PDB file of C-alpha atoms in Angstrom:
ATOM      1  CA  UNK K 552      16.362  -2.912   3.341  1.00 71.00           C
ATOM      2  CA  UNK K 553      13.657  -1.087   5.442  1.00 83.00           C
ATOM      3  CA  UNK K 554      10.206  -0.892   4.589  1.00 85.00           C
ATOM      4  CA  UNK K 555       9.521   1.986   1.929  1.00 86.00           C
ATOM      5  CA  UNK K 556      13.229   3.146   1.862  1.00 86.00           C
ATOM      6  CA  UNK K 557      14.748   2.976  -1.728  1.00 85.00           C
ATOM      7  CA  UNK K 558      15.905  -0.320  -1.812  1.00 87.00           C
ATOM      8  CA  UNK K 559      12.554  -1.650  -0.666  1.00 85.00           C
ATOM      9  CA  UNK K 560      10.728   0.173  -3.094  1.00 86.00           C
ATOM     10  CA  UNK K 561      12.959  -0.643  -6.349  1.00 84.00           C
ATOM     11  CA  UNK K 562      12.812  -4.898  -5.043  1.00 84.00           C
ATOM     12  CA  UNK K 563       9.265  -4.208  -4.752  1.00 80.00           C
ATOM     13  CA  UNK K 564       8.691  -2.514  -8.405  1.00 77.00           C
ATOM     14  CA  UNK K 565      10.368  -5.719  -9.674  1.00 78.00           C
ATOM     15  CA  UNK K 566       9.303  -8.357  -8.025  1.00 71.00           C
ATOM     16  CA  UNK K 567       6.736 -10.925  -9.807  1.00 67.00           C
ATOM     17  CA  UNK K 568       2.990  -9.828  -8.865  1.00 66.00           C
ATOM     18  CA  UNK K 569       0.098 -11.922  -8.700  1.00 75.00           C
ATOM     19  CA  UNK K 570      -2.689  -9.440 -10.059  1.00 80.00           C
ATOM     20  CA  UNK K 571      -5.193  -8.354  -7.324  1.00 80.00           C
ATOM     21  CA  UNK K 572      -8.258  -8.356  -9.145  1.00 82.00           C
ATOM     22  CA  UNK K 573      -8.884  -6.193 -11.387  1.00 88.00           C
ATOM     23  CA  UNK K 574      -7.982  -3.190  -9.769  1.00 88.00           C
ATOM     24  CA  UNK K 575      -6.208   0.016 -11.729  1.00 93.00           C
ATOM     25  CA  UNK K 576      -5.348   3.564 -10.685  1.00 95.00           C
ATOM     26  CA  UNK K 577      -2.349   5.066  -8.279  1.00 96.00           C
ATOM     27  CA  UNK K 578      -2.547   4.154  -4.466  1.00 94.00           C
ATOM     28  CA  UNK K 579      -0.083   6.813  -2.322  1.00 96.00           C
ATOM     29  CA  UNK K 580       0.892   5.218   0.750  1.00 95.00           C
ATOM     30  CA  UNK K 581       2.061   7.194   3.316  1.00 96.00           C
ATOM     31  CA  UNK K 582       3.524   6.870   6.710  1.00 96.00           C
ATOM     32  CA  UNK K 583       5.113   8.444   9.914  1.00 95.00           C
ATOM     33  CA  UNK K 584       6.900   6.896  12.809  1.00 94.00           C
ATOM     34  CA  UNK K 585       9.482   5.280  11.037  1.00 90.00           C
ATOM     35  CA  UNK K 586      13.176   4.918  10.873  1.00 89.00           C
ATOM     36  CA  UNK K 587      12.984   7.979   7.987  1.00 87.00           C
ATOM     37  CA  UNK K 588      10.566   9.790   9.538  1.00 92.00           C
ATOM     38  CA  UNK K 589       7.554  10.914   7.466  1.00 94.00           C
ATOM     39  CA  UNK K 590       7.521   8.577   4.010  1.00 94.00           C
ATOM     40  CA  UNK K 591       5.072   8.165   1.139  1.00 95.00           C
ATOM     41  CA  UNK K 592       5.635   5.986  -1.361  1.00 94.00           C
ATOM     42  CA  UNK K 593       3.427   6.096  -4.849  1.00 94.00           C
ATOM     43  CA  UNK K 594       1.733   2.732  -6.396  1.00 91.00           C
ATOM     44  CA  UNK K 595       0.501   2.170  -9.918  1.00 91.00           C
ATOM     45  CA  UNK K 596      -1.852  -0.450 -10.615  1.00 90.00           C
ATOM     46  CA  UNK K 597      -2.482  -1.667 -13.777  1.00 91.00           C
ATOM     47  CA  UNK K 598      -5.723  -4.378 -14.337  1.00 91.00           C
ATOM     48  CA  UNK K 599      -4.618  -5.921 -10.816  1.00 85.00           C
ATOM     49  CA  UNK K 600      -0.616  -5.836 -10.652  1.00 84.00           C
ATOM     50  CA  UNK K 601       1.773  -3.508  -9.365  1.00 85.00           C
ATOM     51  CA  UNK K 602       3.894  -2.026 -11.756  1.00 87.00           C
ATOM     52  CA  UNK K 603       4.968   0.832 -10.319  1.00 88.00           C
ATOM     53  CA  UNK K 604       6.328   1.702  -6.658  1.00 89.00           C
ATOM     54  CA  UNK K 605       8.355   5.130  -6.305  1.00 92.00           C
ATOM     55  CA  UNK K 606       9.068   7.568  -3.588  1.00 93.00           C
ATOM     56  CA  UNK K 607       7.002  10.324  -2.851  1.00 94.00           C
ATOM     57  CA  UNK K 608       3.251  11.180  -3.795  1.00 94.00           C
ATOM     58  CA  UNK K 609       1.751  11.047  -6.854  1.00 89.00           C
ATOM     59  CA  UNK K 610      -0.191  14.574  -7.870  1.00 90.00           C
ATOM     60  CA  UNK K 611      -3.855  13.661  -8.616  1.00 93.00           C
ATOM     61  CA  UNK K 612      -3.594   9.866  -6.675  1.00 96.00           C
ATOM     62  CA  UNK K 613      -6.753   8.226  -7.008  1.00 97.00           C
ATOM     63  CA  UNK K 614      -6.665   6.812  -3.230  1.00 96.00           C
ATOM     64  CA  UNK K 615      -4.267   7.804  -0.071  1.00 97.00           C
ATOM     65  CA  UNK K 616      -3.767   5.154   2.452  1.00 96.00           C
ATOM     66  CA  UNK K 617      -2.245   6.817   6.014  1.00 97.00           C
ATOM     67  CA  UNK K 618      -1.265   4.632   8.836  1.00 96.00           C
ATOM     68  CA  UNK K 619       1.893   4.410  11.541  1.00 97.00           C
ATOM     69  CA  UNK K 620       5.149   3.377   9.881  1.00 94.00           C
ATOM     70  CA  UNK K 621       4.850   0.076  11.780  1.00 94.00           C
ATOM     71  CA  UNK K 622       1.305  -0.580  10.984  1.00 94.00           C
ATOM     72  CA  UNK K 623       1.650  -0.354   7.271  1.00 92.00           C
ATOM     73  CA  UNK K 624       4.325  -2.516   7.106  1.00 90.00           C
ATOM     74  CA  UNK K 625       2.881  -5.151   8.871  1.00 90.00           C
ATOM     75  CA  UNK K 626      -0.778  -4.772   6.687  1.00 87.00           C
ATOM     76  CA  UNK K 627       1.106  -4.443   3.373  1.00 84.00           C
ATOM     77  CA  UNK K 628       3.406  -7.038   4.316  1.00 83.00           C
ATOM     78  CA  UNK K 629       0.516  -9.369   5.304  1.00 84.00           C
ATOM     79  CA  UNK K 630       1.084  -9.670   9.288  1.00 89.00           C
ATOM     80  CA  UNK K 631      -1.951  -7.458  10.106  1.00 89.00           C
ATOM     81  CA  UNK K 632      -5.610  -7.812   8.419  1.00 89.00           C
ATOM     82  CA  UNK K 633      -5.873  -4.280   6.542  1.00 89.00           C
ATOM     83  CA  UNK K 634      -9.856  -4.332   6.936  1.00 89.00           C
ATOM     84  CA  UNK K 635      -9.953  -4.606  10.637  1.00 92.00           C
ATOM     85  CA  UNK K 636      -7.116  -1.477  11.181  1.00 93.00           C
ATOM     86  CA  UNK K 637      -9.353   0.323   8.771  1.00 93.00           C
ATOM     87  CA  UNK K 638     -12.232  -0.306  10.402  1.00 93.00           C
ATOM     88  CA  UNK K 639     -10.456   0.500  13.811  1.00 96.00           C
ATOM     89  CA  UNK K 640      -9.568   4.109  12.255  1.00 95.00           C
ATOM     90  CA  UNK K 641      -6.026   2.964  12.625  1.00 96.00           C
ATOM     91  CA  UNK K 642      -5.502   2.945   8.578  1.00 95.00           C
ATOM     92  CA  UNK K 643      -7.094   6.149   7.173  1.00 97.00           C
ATOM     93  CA  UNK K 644      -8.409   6.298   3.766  1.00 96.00           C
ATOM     94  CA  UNK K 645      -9.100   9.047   1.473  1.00 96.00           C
ATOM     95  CA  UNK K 646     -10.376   9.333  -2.620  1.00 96.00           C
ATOM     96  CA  UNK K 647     -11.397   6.764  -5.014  1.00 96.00           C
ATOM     97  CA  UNK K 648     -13.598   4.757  -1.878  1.00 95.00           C
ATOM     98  CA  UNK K 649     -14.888   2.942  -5.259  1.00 93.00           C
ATOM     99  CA  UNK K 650     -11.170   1.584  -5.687  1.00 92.00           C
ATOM    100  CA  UNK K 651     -10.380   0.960  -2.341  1.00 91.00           C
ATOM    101  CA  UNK K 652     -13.326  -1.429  -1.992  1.00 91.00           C
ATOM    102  CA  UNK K 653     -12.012  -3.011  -4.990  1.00 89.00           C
ATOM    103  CA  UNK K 654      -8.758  -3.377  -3.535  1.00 87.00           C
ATOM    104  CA  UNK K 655      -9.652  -4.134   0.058  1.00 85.00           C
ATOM    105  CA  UNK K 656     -11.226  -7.505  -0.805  1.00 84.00           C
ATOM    106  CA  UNK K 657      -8.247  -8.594  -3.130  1.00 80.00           C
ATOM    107  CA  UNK K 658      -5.718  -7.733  -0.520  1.00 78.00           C
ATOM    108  CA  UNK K 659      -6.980  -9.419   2.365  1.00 78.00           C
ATOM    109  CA  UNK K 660      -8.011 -12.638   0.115  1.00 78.00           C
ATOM    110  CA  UNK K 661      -4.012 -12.119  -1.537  1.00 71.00           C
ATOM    111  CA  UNK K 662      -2.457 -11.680   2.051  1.00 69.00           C
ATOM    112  CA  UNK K 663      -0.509  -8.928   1.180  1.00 69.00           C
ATOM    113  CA  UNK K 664      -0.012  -6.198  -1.471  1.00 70.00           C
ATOM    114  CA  UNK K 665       3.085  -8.952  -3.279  1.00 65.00           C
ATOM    115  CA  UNK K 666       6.205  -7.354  -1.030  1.00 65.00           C
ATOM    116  CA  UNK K 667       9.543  -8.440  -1.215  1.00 64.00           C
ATOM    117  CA  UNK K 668      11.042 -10.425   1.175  1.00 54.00           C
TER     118      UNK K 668
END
């Protein structure tokens, strides 16, 4: 299992989440660098948990989150504070900036966006 490939994403869809706030609305991730080359993966929140996680983007996402392949594993996984890379200009964001300050602060105080192992 690699971080965003299929596998990772169907664990991920299934696992138990603790709710992050609460936060709704689809987060696209997307990423380049990797073992796959370019990947985006789609996220549905619903009131704070993660229902959803699929390849691909979503038409009409409310927020895009670009970083390095590397980089977004290690934020959404937990190992990296997502603030400070976003601060840096190392984690691009784009849309709903109401959402992501929603989500920001629940991520950081969660540790990480409830990934499998």
């Amino acid at each position: 299992m690699s971080f965003l490939d299929d596998e990772f994403l169907a664990a991920w869809a299934e696992a138990g989440h603790q709710p992050l706030g609460n936060v709704s609305g689809t987060v696209v991730m997307k990423t380049a660098g990797g073992p796959d080359g370019k990947v985006a993966a789609s996220l549905i929140f619903e009131v704070g948990v993660l229902t959803s996680a699929s390849a691909g983007t979503t038409r009409g996402a409310d927020l895009t989150l670009e970083a390095p392949w590397q980089l977004a594993a290690d934020v959404v996984r937990g190992d990296a504070d997502p603030a400070r890379y976003y601060m840096a200009g190392d984690l691009k964001v784009s849309g709903d900036m109401a959402l992501w300050l929603e989500l920001l602060p629940a991520w950081c105080a969660a540790g990480s966006l409830g990934t499998p192992g």
